[in-house]
Every structure is written in C-alpha cells, then in structure tokens.
Amino acid sequence: MVPRTADRAQVAYFPRLAAERLDIALCRASAAVARAADARTDELGLGVGHHLVLKMLAEVGPCSQRVLSDELRIDRSVMVGLCDTLERAGRVRRERDAEDRRAYAVTLTDPGREALARAEGALPGFLDGTFQALAPEEREQLSFLLRKLLQIHP
C-alpha cells in the first residue's frame, strides 16, 4: 500500500518548526524583509546597501571603504562594488584621505544627498507595510531584542 501524500492544508508544519527553531524563524523573517526591501529598491533605484552607505556618509562625513565596511557590517569586497556603483551614479566620490595619503575617503555628493532624501522619505511607509503585523510596542520590543542578539548597546 502506498502512503497517502500529506495534504498541504492539513500539515501546517512551518508554524511548529518556527516555534521550535528560533533560528529558522529568524532566517525566514529576515528573508521576507529582504524580499520586501528588494521590491522597494526596484521602485527607488537605490539598493539597501547603497542606502546604508549614503546614510552613514551623511551622518558621519567622509569615510574610508574599510570604515564603511566595518561599521555597516558589509563584507569589504561587497563594499567595493557598492562604492563603485554609487560613484558611477555620481552619488559619491572618492578622494585621497588627507590624514592617510594611501587611503581614499568616500564622500557624499549632492546627487547622493538627493537620492538619500528620496529613500529616507519612503522608509516610514516601507517599515509600516513590512511590519504591519506588529503593534508599535511589539516593533519596539523586536528592535530591543535584535539589538541584544547582535550585542549592540544603545
């Protein structure tokens, strides 16, 4: 006798798995947020990594790619590509670092500021849509827990 194939509507396995395996739940949630961010990226023409680089440059000023990579926790080889793309688009420029002539400082340009302003303007709507299942206090709690998990102190 051949075993019956489980009917998808009857199994509901993932909710149990997510309850048992927090790592799996977090990975799936992260992937869902990344997909939503990618969809929004297509509309704005500015990827998440590009947005983060522009935001940091706007807030702290010119930085080396190494500092950007370390602070944003983006692999250095990926950071080179992000900065290359931003430079080709005229959103940043690389200049010799006045303090270390061997290094280059990545500097935000006016078109970069404009792109950042558009992305920042769209961010609240993106976050509200992406996290609509959570009440405001739950979003705060999630933020607290993620900071704790990542060992980031406010």
mmCIF file of C-alpha atoms in Angstrom:
data_model
loop_
_atom_site.group_PDB
_atom_site.id
_atom_site.type_symbol
_atom_site.label_atom_id
_atom_site.label_comp_id
_atom_site.label_asym_id
_atom_site.label_seq_id
_atom_site.Cartn_x
_atom_site.Cartn_y
_atom_site.Cartn_z
ATOM 1 C CA MET A 1 0.000 0.000 0.000
ATOM 2 C CA VAL A 2 1.350 3.444 -0.962
ATOM 3 C CA PRO A 3 1.345 6.036 1.834
ATOM 4 C CA ARG A 4 -1.004 8.948 1.269
ATOM 5 C CA THR A 5 0.660 12.252 0.384
ATOM 6 C CA ALA A 6 0.065 14.820 3.080
ATOM 7 C CA ASP A 7 -2.371 17.495 2.025
ATOM 8 C CA ARG A 8 -0.750 20.912 2.290
ATOM 9 C CA ALA A 9 -3.748 22.427 4.084
ATOM 10 C CA GLN A 10 -3.650 19.706 6.750
ATOM 11 C CA VAL A 11 0.051 19.772 7.610
ATOM 12 C CA ALA A 12 0.758 23.316 8.890
ATOM 13 C CA TYR A 13 4.301 22.209 9.686
ATOM 14 C CA PHE A 14 6.115 25.541 9.397
ATOM 15 C CA PRO A 15 4.399 27.213 12.384
ATOM 16 C CA ARG A 16 5.506 24.302 14.585
ATOM 17 C CA LEU A 17 9.012 24.386 13.148
ATOM 18 C CA ALA A 18 9.282 28.141 13.702
ATOM 19 C CA ALA A 19 8.123 27.744 17.302
ATOM 20 C CA GLU A 20 10.739 25.050 17.924
ATOM 21 C CA ARG A 21 13.591 26.588 15.956
ATOM 22 C CA LEU A 22 14.031 30.292 16.607
ATOM 23 C CA ASP A 23 16.999 30.334 14.211
ATOM 24 C CA ILE A 24 14.787 29.126 11.347
ATOM 25 C CA ALA A 25 12.062 31.637 12.210
ATOM 26 C CA LEU A 26 14.561 34.494 12.307
ATOM 27 C CA CYS A 27 16.116 33.467 8.989
ATOM 28 C CA ARG A 28 12.702 33.249 7.305
ATOM 29 C CA ALA A 29 11.614 36.601 8.747
ATOM 30 C CA SER A 30 14.870 38.167 7.592
ATOM 31 C CA ALA A 31 14.381 36.735 4.097
ATOM 32 C CA ALA A 32 10.828 38.117 3.953
ATOM 33 C CA VAL A 33 12.035 41.589 4.970
ATOM 34 C CA ALA A 34 14.876 41.371 2.417
ATOM 35 C CA ARG A 35 12.395 40.466 -0.348
ATOM 36 C CA ALA A 36 10.213 43.438 0.611
ATOM 37 C CA ALA A 37 13.276 45.702 0.636
ATOM 38 C CA ASP A 38 14.363 44.420 -2.782
ATOM 39 C CA ALA A 39 10.920 45.153 -4.207
ATOM 40 C CA ARG A 40 11.066 48.683 -2.785
ATOM 41 C CA THR A 41 14.611 49.056 -4.119
ATOM 42 C CA ASP A 42 13.365 48.472 -7.640
ATOM 43 C CA GLU A 43 10.952 51.388 -7.222
ATOM 44 C CA LEU A 44 13.551 53.781 -5.778
ATOM 45 C CA GLY A 45 16.577 52.682 -7.785
ATOM 46 C CA LEU A 46 18.663 52.539 -4.618
ATOM 47 C CA GLY A 47 19.622 49.239 -3.025
ATOM 48 C CA VAL A 48 19.652 48.644 0.710
ATOM 49 C CA GLY A 49 23.459 48.570 0.870
ATOM 50 C CA HIS A 50 23.706 51.748 -1.207
ATOM 51 C CA HIS A 51 21.169 53.431 1.073
ATOM 52 C CA LEU A 52 23.153 52.444 4.173
ATOM 53 C CA VAL A 53 26.396 53.824 2.710
ATOM 54 C CA LEU A 54 24.755 57.133 1.781
ATOM 55 C CA LYS A 55 23.098 57.377 5.207
ATOM 56 C CA MET A 56 26.346 56.800 7.064
ATOM 57 C CA LEU A 57 28.238 59.291 4.911
ATOM 58 C CA ALA A 58 25.524 61.892 5.505
ATOM 59 C CA GLU A 59 25.654 61.339 9.264
ATOM 60 C CA VAL A 60 29.386 60.947 9.929
ATOM 61 C CA GLY A 61 31.050 62.534 6.911
ATOM 62 C CA PRO A 62 33.690 61.132 4.547
ATOM 63 C CA CYS A 63 34.943 57.648 5.449
ATOM 64 C CA SER A 64 37.250 55.050 4.019
ATOM 65 C CA GLN A 65 35.675 51.988 2.474
ATOM 66 C CA ARG A 66 37.203 49.968 5.316
ATOM 67 C CA VAL A 67 35.422 52.073 7.947
ATOM 68 C CA LEU A 68 32.151 51.887 5.997
ATOM 69 C CA SER A 69 32.544 48.116 5.703
ATOM 70 C CA ASP A 70 33.362 47.624 9.376
ATOM 71 C CA GLU A 71 30.639 49.913 10.722
ATOM 72 C CA LEU A 72 27.878 48.689 8.401
ATOM 73 C CA ARG A 73 28.985 45.043 8.735
ATOM 74 C CA ILE A 74 29.212 44.631 4.976
ATOM 75 C CA ASP A 75 31.950 42.430 3.527
ATOM 76 C CA ARG A 76 34.811 44.551 2.166
ATOM 77 C CA SER A 77 34.588 43.041 -1.316
ATOM 78 C CA VAL A 78 30.870 43.871 -1.418
ATOM 79 C CA MET A 79 31.614 47.400 -0.186
ATOM 80 C CA VAL A 80 33.945 47.995 -3.119
ATOM 81 C CA GLY A 81 31.106 47.125 -5.505
ATOM 82 C CA LEU A 82 28.637 49.340 -3.634
ATOM 83 C CA CYS A 83 31.017 52.299 -3.756
ATOM 84 C CA ASP A 84 31.826 51.644 -7.428
ATOM 85 C CA THR A 85 28.110 51.716 -8.284
ATOM 86 C CA LEU A 86 27.482 54.840 -6.217
ATOM 87 C CA GLU A 87 30.484 56.575 -7.780
ATOM 88 C CA ARG A 88 29.373 55.704 -11.339
ATOM 89 C CA ALA A 89 25.932 57.139 -10.498
ATOM 90 C CA GLY A 90 27.584 60.325 -9.209
ATOM 91 C CA ARG A 91 26.239 59.790 -5.686
ATOM 92 C CA VAL A 92 29.670 59.596 -4.045
ATOM 93 C CA ARG A 93 33.206 60.461 -4.995
ATOM 94 C CA ARG A 94 36.470 59.011 -3.808
ATOM 95 C CA GLU A 95 39.161 61.454 -2.738
ATOM 96 C CA ARG A 96 42.582 60.988 -1.207
ATOM 97 C CA ASP A 97 42.276 60.892 2.568
ATOM 98 C CA ALA A 98 44.022 63.978 3.945
ATOM 99 C CA GLU A 99 45.206 62.024 7.006
ATOM 100 C CA ASP A 100 46.381 58.895 5.153
ATOM 101 C CA ARG A 101 47.559 59.506 1.585
ATOM 102 C CA ARG A 102 47.448 55.743 0.897
ATOM 103 C CA ALA A 103 43.699 55.635 1.522
ATOM 104 C CA TYR A 104 40.687 57.164 -0.141
ATOM 105 C CA ALA A 105 37.787 58.833 1.594
ATOM 106 C CA VAL A 106 34.328 58.202 0.172
ATOM 107 C CA THR A 107 32.420 61.486 0.109
ATOM 108 C CA LEU A 108 28.706 62.094 -0.398
ATOM 109 C CA THR A 109 27.746 64.306 -3.360
ATOM 110 C CA ASP A 110 24.664 66.470 -3.877
ATOM 111 C CA PRO A 111 23.022 63.819 -6.117
ATOM 112 C CA GLY A 112 23.780 61.317 -3.350
ATOM 113 C CA ARG A 113 22.048 63.545 -0.808
ATOM 114 C CA GLU A 114 19.018 63.806 -3.115
ATOM 115 C CA ALA A 115 18.864 60.008 -3.575
ATOM 116 C CA LEU A 116 19.186 59.552 0.187
ATOM 117 C CA ALA A 117 16.383 62.039 0.847
ATOM 118 C CA ARG A 118 14.063 60.112 -1.525
ATOM 119 C CA ALA A 119 14.947 56.804 0.130
ATOM 120 C CA GLU A 120 14.527 58.219 3.639
ATOM 121 C CA GLY A 121 11.155 59.684 2.633
ATOM 122 C CA ALA A 122 9.963 56.257 1.524
ATOM 123 C CA LEU A 123 11.319 54.443 4.584
ATOM 124 C CA PRO A 124 8.447 55.002 7.051
ATOM 125 C CA GLY A 125 5.898 53.630 4.580
ATOM 126 C CA PHE A 126 8.130 50.654 3.817
ATOM 127 C CA LEU A 127 8.618 49.873 7.514
ATOM 128 C CA ASP A 128 4.917 50.276 8.285
ATOM 129 C CA GLY A 129 3.973 47.954 5.432
ATOM 130 C CA THR A 130 6.645 45.383 6.177
ATOM 131 C CA PHE A 131 5.959 45.255 9.911
ATOM 132 C CA GLN A 132 2.200 45.806 9.790
ATOM 133 C CA ALA A 133 1.556 42.589 11.713
ATOM 134 C CA LEU A 134 3.286 44.107 14.758
ATOM 135 C CA ALA A 135 1.815 46.720 17.077
ATOM 136 C CA PRO A 136 4.104 49.711 17.748
ATOM 137 C CA GLU A 137 5.137 48.348 21.143
ATOM 138 C CA GLU A 138 5.913 44.964 19.553
ATOM 139 C CA ARG A 139 8.129 46.692 16.988
ATOM 140 C CA GLU A 140 9.990 48.405 19.832
ATOM 141 C CA GLN A 141 10.354 45.069 21.600
ATOM 142 C CA LEU A 142 11.634 43.415 18.410
ATOM 143 C CA SER A 143 14.144 46.228 17.949
ATOM 144 C CA PHE A 144 15.327 45.798 21.556
ATOM 145 C CA LEU A 145 15.671 42.029 21.175
ATOM 146 C CA LEU A 146 17.556 42.281 17.878
ATOM 147 C CA ARG A 147 19.973 44.828 19.357
ATOM 148 C CA LYS A 148 20.505 42.465 22.277
ATOM 149 C CA LEU A 149 21.017 39.495 19.976
ATOM 150 C CA LEU A 150 23.501 41.480 17.890
ATOM 151 C CA GLN A 151 25.112 42.801 21.085
ATOM 152 C CA ILE A 152 24.515 46.407 20.104
ATOM 153 C CA HIS A 153 24.145 48.739 23.027
ATOM 154 C CA PRO A 154 22.175 51.958 22.578
#
